[in-house]
Tab-separated table of C-alpha atoms in Angstrom:
chain	number	residue	atom	x	y	z
A	26	MET	CA	-0.158	0.226	0.005
A	27	GLU	CA	1.330	3.486	-1.073
A	28	THR	CA	1.727	6.009	1.998
A	29	GLY	CA	3.564	8.417	0.812
A	30	LEU	CA	2.224	11.648	-0.460
A	31	ARG	CA	2.343	12.696	-4.252
A	32	MET	CA	2.576	15.869	-5.767
A	33	PRO	CA	1.184	16.651	-9.029
A	34	VAL	CA	3.888	18.209	-11.630
A	35	LYS	CA	3.358	21.248	-13.406
A	36	GLU	CA	2.591	20.991	-16.959
A	37	ALA	CA	5.365	23.818	-17.788
A	38	LEU	CA	7.972	21.793	-16.084
A	39	LYS	CA	6.448	18.503	-17.461
A	40	ASP	CA	6.749	19.887	-20.965
A	41	ARG	CA	10.261	20.725	-20.597
A	42	CYS	CA	11.695	17.353	-18.873
A	43	TRP	CA	13.783	14.671	-21.087
A	44	ILE	CA	11.210	11.935	-20.099
A	45	ASP	CA	7.824	11.312	-18.298
A	46	GLY	CA	6.871	8.349	-16.562
A	47	ASN	CA	5.285	6.804	-19.829
A	48	ASP	CA	8.711	7.446	-22.059
A	49	TYR	CA	10.438	5.968	-19.303
A	50	HIS	CA	8.821	2.740	-19.179
A	51	ALA	CA	8.800	2.286	-22.998
A	52	LEU	CA	12.976	2.982	-22.758
A	53	TYR	CA	12.900	0.187	-20.229
A	54	GLN	CA	10.980	-2.124	-22.624
A	55	GLN	CA	13.284	-0.972	-25.919
A	56	SER	CA	16.051	-2.108	-23.336
A	57	LEU	CA	14.634	-5.688	-23.198
A	58	ASP	CA	13.334	-6.147	-26.703
A	59	ASP	CA	16.392	-5.168	-27.956
A	60	SER	CA	19.302	-5.107	-25.613
A	61	VAL	CA	21.953	-4.878	-28.004
A	62	GLY	CA	20.706	-1.757	-30.064
A	63	PHE	CA	19.369	-0.196	-27.166
A	64	TRP	CA	22.935	0.043	-25.547
A	65	ARG	CA	24.383	0.495	-28.739
A	66	ARG	CA	22.337	3.880	-28.861
A	67	GLN	CA	23.627	4.754	-25.891
A	68	ALA	CA	27.281	4.181	-26.157
A	69	GLN	CA	26.782	6.887	-28.376
A	70	ARG	CA	26.243	9.573	-25.650
A	71	ILE	CA	30.052	9.476	-24.696
A	72	ASP	CA	33.364	9.923	-26.950
A	73	TRP	CA	35.176	6.670	-27.623
A	74	GLN	CA	38.454	6.451	-29.374
A	75	HIS	CA	37.289	3.371	-31.207
A	76	PHE	CA	33.492	2.868	-30.816
A	77	PRO	CA	32.551	-0.731	-29.916
A	78	GLN	CA	31.222	-3.125	-32.328
A	79	GLN	CA	30.666	-5.794	-29.554
A	80	ILE	CA	28.126	-4.173	-27.318
A	81	ARG	CA	27.453	-7.246	-24.907
A	82	ASP	CA	29.257	-10.506	-24.470
A	83	THR	CA	27.691	-12.820	-21.491
A	84	HIS	CA	28.244	-16.346	-20.858
A	85	PHE	CA	26.848	-18.065	-17.725
A	86	SER	CA	28.364	-21.755	-17.849
A	87	PRO	CA	30.286	-22.922	-14.647
A	88	ASP	CA	33.292	-23.214	-16.457
A	89	ASP	CA	33.174	-19.828	-18.540
A	90	LEU	CA	31.203	-17.010	-16.726
A	91	HIS	CA	31.645	-13.629	-17.801
A	92	ILE	CA	29.679	-10.565	-18.465
A	93	ARG	CA	31.400	-7.960	-20.731
A	94	TRP	CA	30.150	-4.504	-22.252
A	95	PHE	CA	31.719	-2.834	-25.498
A	96	HIS	CA	34.737	-4.962	-24.851
A	97	ASP	CA	36.527	-3.880	-27.840
A	98	GLY	CA	35.965	-0.297	-27.692
A	99	GLU	CA	38.277	2.225	-26.245
A	100	LEU	CA	38.083	5.490	-24.298
A	101	ASN	CA	38.913	7.443	-21.260
A	102	ALA	CA	36.702	8.333	-18.710
A	103	ALA	CA	38.939	11.630	-17.801
A	104	GLU	CA	38.489	13.005	-21.463
A	105	ASN	CA	34.987	12.086	-21.525
A	106	CYS	CA	34.963	14.142	-18.386
A	107	ILE	CA	37.063	17.143	-19.389
A	108	ASP	CA	38.493	17.423	-22.946
A	109	ARG	CA	35.215	16.587	-25.251
A	110	HIS	CA	33.748	19.874	-23.230
A	111	LEU	CA	36.721	22.261	-24.197
A	112	ALA	CA	36.036	22.935	-27.512
A	113	THR	CA	32.317	24.586	-26.973
A	114	ASN	CA	32.628	25.111	-22.610
A	115	ARG	CA	36.310	25.549	-21.828
A	116	ASP	CA	35.249	28.810	-19.842
A	117	GLY	CA	32.302	26.974	-18.288
A	118	ILE	CA	32.298	26.175	-14.450
A	119	ALA	CA	32.951	22.514	-13.574
A	120	LEU	CA	33.166	22.893	-9.868
A	121	LEU	CA	32.046	25.498	-7.295
A	122	TRP	CA	33.621	24.762	-3.898
A	123	GLU	CA	31.828	25.739	-1.037
A	124	PRO	CA	33.831	25.347	2.264
A	125	ASP	CA	33.141	23.739	5.539
A	126	SER	CA	32.534	27.365	7.256
A	127	PRO	CA	30.861	30.186	5.275
A	128	ASP	CA	33.416	32.661	6.506
A	129	GLN	CA	35.906	30.820	4.455
A	130	ASP	CA	37.304	31.043	0.543
A	131	ARG	CA	35.400	29.604	-1.995
A	132	ARG	CA	36.557	28.252	-5.362
A	133	GLN	CA	35.435	28.101	-8.714
A	134	ILE	CA	37.457	25.627	-11.261
A	135	THR	CA	36.448	25.675	-15.065
A	136	TYR	CA	36.706	23.042	-17.392
A	137	GLN	CA	40.113	24.291	-18.907
A	138	GLN	CA	41.162	24.770	-15.361
A	139	LEU	CA	40.140	21.184	-14.316
A	140	HIS	CA	42.335	19.932	-17.329
A	141	GLN	CA	45.227	21.652	-16.384
A	142	HIS	CA	45.012	20.878	-12.460
A	143	VAL	CA	44.529	16.924	-13.984
A	144	CYS	CA	46.960	16.818	-16.699
A	145	LYS	CA	49.415	18.250	-14.110
A	146	LEU	CA	48.727	15.596	-11.170
A	147	ALA	CA	48.456	12.627	-13.901
A	148	ASN	CA	52.100	14.016	-14.993
A	149	THR	CA	53.450	14.125	-11.316
A	150	LEU	CA	51.891	10.409	-10.651
A	151	LYS	CA	53.787	9.263	-13.859
A	152	GLN	CA	57.154	10.941	-12.291
A	153	GLN	CA	56.387	8.802	-9.256
A	154	GLY	CA	56.325	5.691	-11.272
A	155	ILE	CA	52.354	5.280	-11.199
A	156	GLY	CA	50.880	3.834	-14.641
A	157	LYS	CA	48.629	1.898	-15.959
A	158	GLY	CA	47.109	-1.058	-13.680
A	159	ASP	CA	48.580	1.052	-10.565
A	160	ARG	CA	46.243	1.433	-7.620
A	161	VAL	CA	46.092	4.443	-5.975
A	162	MET	CA	44.517	5.175	-2.613
A	163	ILE	CA	42.888	8.781	-2.042
A	164	TYR	CA	41.714	9.355	1.474
A	165	MET	CA	40.903	13.076	1.211
A	166	PRO	CA	38.291	15.807	2.399
A	167	MET	CA	35.532	16.946	0.239
A	168	ILE	CA	37.769	19.529	-1.702
A	169	PRO	CA	38.619	19.647	-5.329
A	170	GLU	CA	41.851	17.948	-5.054
A	171	ALA	CA	39.956	14.961	-4.834
A	172	VAL	CA	38.436	15.196	-7.792
A	173	PHE	CA	41.643	15.853	-9.531
A	174	ALA	CA	42.958	12.964	-7.782
A	175	MET	CA	40.257	10.498	-9.322
A	176	LEU	CA	40.405	11.952	-12.831
A	177	ALA	CA	44.382	12.027	-12.884
A	178	CYS	CA	44.129	8.378	-12.175
A	179	ALA	CA	41.615	7.981	-14.911
A	180	ARG	CA	43.695	9.787	-17.343
A	181	ILE	CA	46.942	7.521	-17.337
A	182	GLY	CA	45.092	4.299	-16.311
A	183	ALA	CA	45.690	3.996	-13.183
A	184	ILE	CA	43.096	2.496	-10.682
A	185	HIS	CA	41.862	4.620	-7.942
A	186	SER	CA	40.132	3.532	-4.565
A	187	VAL	CA	38.856	6.163	-2.903
A	188	VAL	CA	38.673	5.765	1.137
A	189	PHE	CA	35.841	7.786	2.989
A	190	ALA	CA	37.844	10.438	5.054
A	191	GLY	CA	35.675	9.547	8.436
A	192	PHE	CA	37.176	5.894	8.059
A	193	SER	CA	39.799	5.089	11.139
A	194	PRO	CA	43.588	4.258	10.458
A	195	ASP	CA	42.875	0.739	10.480
A	196	ALA	CA	39.878	0.965	8.009
A	197	LEU	CA	42.595	2.531	5.703
A	198	ALA	CA	45.068	0.303	6.361
A	199	GLY	CA	43.086	-2.716	5.034
A	200	ARG	CA	41.818	-1.277	2.196
A	201	ILE	CA	45.511	-0.706	1.333
A	202	ALA	CA	46.891	-4.222	1.795
A	203	ASP	CA	43.773	-5.499	0.245
A	204	CYS	CA	44.529	-3.749	-3.138
A	205	GLY	CA	48.254	-3.478	-3.017
A	206	ALA	CA	48.360	0.383	-3.502
A	207	LYS	CA	51.508	1.851	-4.571
A	208	MET	CA	50.600	5.449	-3.567
A	209	VAL	CA	48.313	7.126	-1.104
A	210	ILE	CA	47.005	10.979	-1.990
A	211	THR	CA	45.580	12.703	1.051
A	212	ALA	CA	45.714	16.037	2.657
A	213	ASP	CA	47.383	17.290	5.996
A	214	GLY	CA	43.501	17.638	7.580
A	215	GLY	CA	40.000	18.073	6.367
A	216	ARG	CA	37.069	20.160	8.006
A	217	ARG	CA	33.890	18.710	8.732
A	218	GLY	CA	31.164	20.811	11.181
A	219	GLY	CA	33.909	23.261	12.483
A	220	LYS	CA	36.326	20.479	13.502
A	221	ILE	CA	39.758	19.116	12.103
A	222	VAL	CA	40.149	15.525	10.990
A	223	PRO	CA	43.556	14.434	10.987
A	224	LEU	CA	43.952	12.942	7.903
A	225	LYS	CA	47.850	12.906	7.334
A	226	ASP	CA	48.447	11.534	10.754
A	227	ASN	CA	45.589	8.683	10.186
A	228	VAL	CA	47.823	7.974	6.963
A	229	ASP	CA	50.903	7.409	8.915
A	230	ALA	CA	49.471	5.345	11.485
A	231	ALA	CA	47.841	3.208	8.793
A	232	LEU	CA	51.150	2.601	7.104
A	233	GLU	CA	52.728	1.551	10.149
A	234	GLN	CA	50.455	-1.421	10.059
A	235	ALA	CA	51.463	-4.701	8.477
A	236	GLY	CA	50.449	-5.410	4.541
A	237	THR	CA	51.174	-1.641	3.557
A	238	ASP	CA	54.803	-1.651	2.609
A	239	SER	CA	53.420	-1.567	-1.011
A	240	VAL	CA	53.278	2.290	-0.517
A	241	ASP	CA	56.088	4.015	-1.826
A	242	LYS	CA	54.905	7.472	-1.699
A	243	VAL	CA	52.554	9.870	0.133
A	244	LEU	CA	51.080	12.976	-1.839
A	245	VAL	CA	49.855	15.331	0.645
A	246	VAL	CA	47.355	18.502	0.267
A	247	ASN	CA	48.187	21.325	2.591
A	248	HIS	CA	44.463	22.180	3.086
A	249	VAL	CA	44.387	23.371	6.964
A	250	GLY	CA	47.681	24.194	7.889
A	251	CYS	CA	47.751	22.017	10.521
A	252	ASP	CA	51.340	20.392	12.029
A	253	THR	CA	51.922	16.913	10.549
A	254	HIS	CA	54.827	14.797	11.017
A	255	TRP	CA	56.799	14.497	7.691
A	256	PHE	CA	58.780	11.731	6.351
A	257	ALA	CA	61.302	12.628	3.873
A	258	GLN	CA	61.915	9.981	1.873
A	259	ARG	CA	58.264	9.291	1.584
A	260	ASP	CA	55.738	12.240	1.518
A	261	LEU	CA	55.742	14.753	-0.863
A	262	ASP	CA	54.033	18.056	-1.037
A	263	PHE	CA	51.058	17.914	-3.362
A	264	HIS	CA	51.010	21.805	-4.801
A	265	GLU	CA	54.958	21.783	-5.126
A	266	GLN	CA	54.954	18.674	-7.295
A	267	LEU	CA	52.389	20.016	-9.710
A	268	ALA	CA	53.933	23.216	-9.757
A	269	LEU	CA	56.989	21.048	-11.379
A	270	SER	CA	54.985	19.377	-13.726
A	271	ASP	CA	53.760	19.638	-16.909
A	272	GLY	CA	49.990	20.940	-18.155
A	273	ASP	CA	49.702	18.716	-20.757
A	274	CYS	CA	48.924	14.969	-20.637
A	275	PRO	CA	47.550	12.803	-23.509
A	276	ALA	CA	44.772	10.419	-22.209
A	277	GLU	CA	45.839	6.525	-22.202
A	278	PRO	CA	43.586	4.641	-24.516
A	279	MET	CA	41.301	2.208	-22.343
A	280	ASN	CA	39.719	-0.832	-23.261
A	281	ALA	CA	35.964	-0.704	-22.161
A	282	GLU	CA	36.983	-3.609	-19.845
A	283	ASP	CA	39.601	-1.861	-17.997
A	284	PRO	CA	39.624	-1.110	-14.556
A	285	LEU	CA	38.473	2.148	-13.571
A	286	PHE	CA	38.186	2.090	-9.661
A	287	ILE	CA	37.871	-0.082	-6.937
A	288	LEU	CA	35.309	1.043	-4.138
A	289	TYR	CA	35.143	-1.098	-0.927
A	290	THR	CA	31.822	-2.263	0.957
A	291	SER	CA	31.598	-0.495	3.892
A	292	GLY	CA	32.150	-3.763	6.134
A	293	SER	CA	29.228	-3.190	8.222
A	294	THR	CA	28.293	-7.004	7.688
A	295	GLY	CA	31.730	-8.458	7.179
A	296	GLN	CA	34.926	-8.018	5.933
A	297	PRO	CA	34.914	-5.167	3.843
A	298	LYS	CA	35.022	-6.206	-0.280
A	299	GLY	CA	36.704	-4.495	-3.228
A	300	VAL	CA	34.006	-4.029	-5.846
A	301	LEU	CA	35.771	-3.161	-9.097
A	302	HIS	CA	34.020	-0.901	-11.626
A	303	THR	CA	35.412	-0.977	-15.618
A	304	THR	CA	35.265	1.823	-17.698
A	305	GLY	CA	33.075	1.856	-20.818
A	306	GLY	CA	29.787	0.210	-19.207
A	307	TYR	CA	30.243	2.449	-16.216
A	308	MET	CA	30.593	5.933	-18.215
A	309	VAL	CA	27.923	5.070	-20.609
A	310	TYR	CA	25.473	4.194	-17.239
A	311	ALA	CA	26.880	7.179	-15.158
A	312	SER	CA	26.045	9.578	-18.132
A	313	LEU	CA	22.665	8.294	-19.187
A	314	THR	CA	20.987	8.272	-15.610
A	315	HIS	CA	22.579	11.334	-14.636
A	316	GLN	CA	20.564	12.960	-17.507
A	317	LEU	CA	17.448	11.221	-17.257
A	318	ALA	CA	17.073	10.297	-13.560
A	319	PHE	CA	17.866	14.163	-12.428
A	320	ASP	CA	16.705	15.488	-15.530
A	321	TYR	CA	19.965	17.534	-16.115
A	322	HIS	CA	19.813	20.159	-19.030
A	323	PRO	CA	22.837	21.884	-20.097
A	324	GLY	CA	23.353	25.020	-18.233
A	325	GLN	CA	22.009	23.815	-15.049
A	326	VAL	CA	23.738	23.880	-11.642
A	327	TYR	CA	23.544	20.529	-9.860
A	328	TRP	CA	24.371	19.668	-6.404
A	329	CYS	CA	24.848	16.273	-4.830
A	330	THR	CA	25.424	16.334	-1.331
A	331	ALA	CA	27.340	12.914	-1.558
A	332	ASP	CA	30.852	12.191	-0.446
A	333	VAL	CA	33.334	10.933	-2.890
A	334	GLY	CA	34.241	8.554	-0.694
A	335	TRP	CA	30.881	6.402	-1.828
A	336	ILE	CA	29.613	5.210	-5.251
A	337	THR	CA	26.763	8.153	-5.164
A	338	GLY	CA	29.900	10.443	-5.003
A	339	HIS	CA	31.590	8.491	-7.671
A	340	THR	CA	28.657	8.455	-9.967
A	341	TYR	CA	26.693	11.497	-9.339
A	342	LEU	CA	29.391	14.210	-8.192
A	343	VAL	CA	32.347	13.337	-10.802
A	344	TYR	CA	31.841	10.848	-13.423
A	345	GLY	CA	28.120	11.182	-14.579
A	346	PRO	CA	27.788	15.044	-14.091
A	347	LEU	CA	31.340	15.707	-15.245
A	348	ALA	CA	30.724	13.486	-18.526
A	349	ASN	CA	27.393	15.728	-19.363
A	350	GLY	CA	29.316	18.803	-18.915
A	351	ALA	CA	27.196	20.045	-15.907
A	352	THR	CA	28.139	22.716	-13.270
A	353	CYS	CA	28.734	20.932	-9.858
A	354	VAL	CA	28.618	22.188	-6.438
A	355	MET	CA	31.115	20.280	-4.028
A	356	PHE	CA	30.459	20.786	-0.133
A	357	GLU	CA	33.069	20.060	2.367
A	358	GLY	CA	30.702	20.477	5.255
A	359	VAL	CA	27.581	19.302	6.796
A	360	PRO	CA	24.072	20.661	6.307
A	361	ASN	CA	23.331	21.837	9.956
A	362	TYR	CA	26.843	24.040	10.011
A	363	PRO	CA	26.921	26.821	11.586
A	364	ASP	CA	23.246	26.740	11.536
A	365	ASP	CA	20.299	24.475	9.797
A	366	GLN	CA	19.942	27.311	7.014
A	367	ARG	CA	23.305	26.640	5.433
A	368	VAL	CA	21.592	24.249	2.752
A	369	GLY	CA	19.165	27.273	1.873
A	370	ASP	CA	21.933	29.681	1.386
A	371	ILE	CA	24.004	27.167	-0.783
A	372	ILE	CA	21.080	26.986	-3.167
A	373	ASP	CA	20.619	30.838	-3.439
A	374	ARG	CA	24.127	31.342	-3.331
A	375	TYR	CA	24.863	29.508	-6.749
A	376	ASN	CA	21.091	29.505	-7.825
A	377	ILE	CA	21.152	25.455	-7.934
A	378	ASP	CA	18.585	23.867	-10.195
A	379	ILE	CA	18.808	20.295	-9.090
A	380	LEU	CA	19.700	19.094	-5.228
A	381	TYR	CA	20.486	15.748	-4.927
A	382	THR	CA	20.760	14.648	-1.223
A	383	ALA	CA	19.953	11.856	1.302
A	384	PRO	CA	16.679	11.555	3.158
A	385	THR	CA	18.597	11.604	6.671
A	386	ALA	CA	19.758	14.833	5.491
A	387	ILE	CA	15.983	16.189	4.937
A	388	ARG	CA	14.893	14.680	8.044
A	389	ALA	CA	17.312	16.219	10.222
A	390	LEU	CA	16.487	19.621	8.790
A	391	MET	CA	12.826	18.977	8.863
A	392	ALA	CA	12.780	18.376	12.403
A	393	GLY	CA	13.739	21.707	13.452
A	394	GLY	CA	10.586	22.965	11.681
A	395	ASP	CA	10.293	25.683	9.097
A	396	HIS	CA	13.649	27.760	10.636
A	397	CYS	CA	15.753	26.226	8.118
A	398	CYS	CA	13.826	27.828	5.292
A	399	ALA	CA	13.331	31.087	7.050
A	400	ASN	CA	16.216	33.274	5.336
A	401	SER	CA	16.393	31.778	1.665
A	402	ARG	CA	14.328	31.953	-1.579
A	403	ARG	CA	15.179	28.839	-3.063
A	404	ASP	CA	13.260	29.852	-5.964
A	405	SER	CA	16.005	28.651	-8.575
A	406	LEU	CA	15.556	25.046	-7.363
A	407	ARG	CA	13.868	22.932	-9.448
A	408	ILE	CA	14.127	19.350	-8.640
A	409	LEU	CA	14.642	17.765	-5.101
A	410	ALA	CA	16.009	14.066	-5.248
């Protein structure tokens, strides 16, 4: 039995949507009736260095179990998130970064600037011996450098594994040992709700544990300016290294079935398991679902509140929206700091069209009644998901 309240969609809004309920069901039926044709058409939404001819290859016998998508195609995820937008939208805003405290400096990064940051970091990784297939652990606060790190790995074919910055040194160590990471990219610390999280200290503690000796280098962003212990033979200053690197780095051709990233399950029901996502199928799906699920249209400002340490942050803060050329808001803090009007303030500041957040966050704001909406207009907001 349905108990939720349904709000009718205004006709003017409905007319501008990519699809309605009937369109969605028709699209879904197409995917069942002609799966190969459907996904061949969807594959055209991203750029390929070699467009796939083999769309789907599946086999389910006990002695030969495999599921492959677009497996003779070649592409690069970072190229899809950055380079393909440069001809027409190089000055468009890719990231709008909102700091933990509203009193701190904000940042905006164009697609051209994103290209420069990612290429410089990609060359830095190569200079430190990171190449195709190597694993790089990313243990970062919600700052643009976390996105740079993900895309720099993708650009050279390294496999990133992002660990939520709220996890302990033990949790970090276990994931480093499991995937055999060669490098950790982190920050001196992060800010969350007015408090400092000692990320570099956590990395140091993790690397004292057994099984983590695969790590050769730790690349450290000076974000909060807190004191850290420095290991001269291992630790590298992020911005110093980028200043020495070239701003041009050709994107590595990747087979569609090459790994893009490993993301670990939370471990709440057992040992964390590393889930490997390959490049081609993931990028097609991320682009498609970001456009249709959130009804994203070019030029709109989009805010996903998820942390990059979770799959939602990977798909709907980084890869999906950037593949579609969106302007993405990235928020370091929490919805109720310094007060419960923060979300409304951010919506107004950036004229956000689409807000994607968690029910937990909405319920937390609702607990305070209408106070959270008292001083904001929110008249730009079109979709709350």
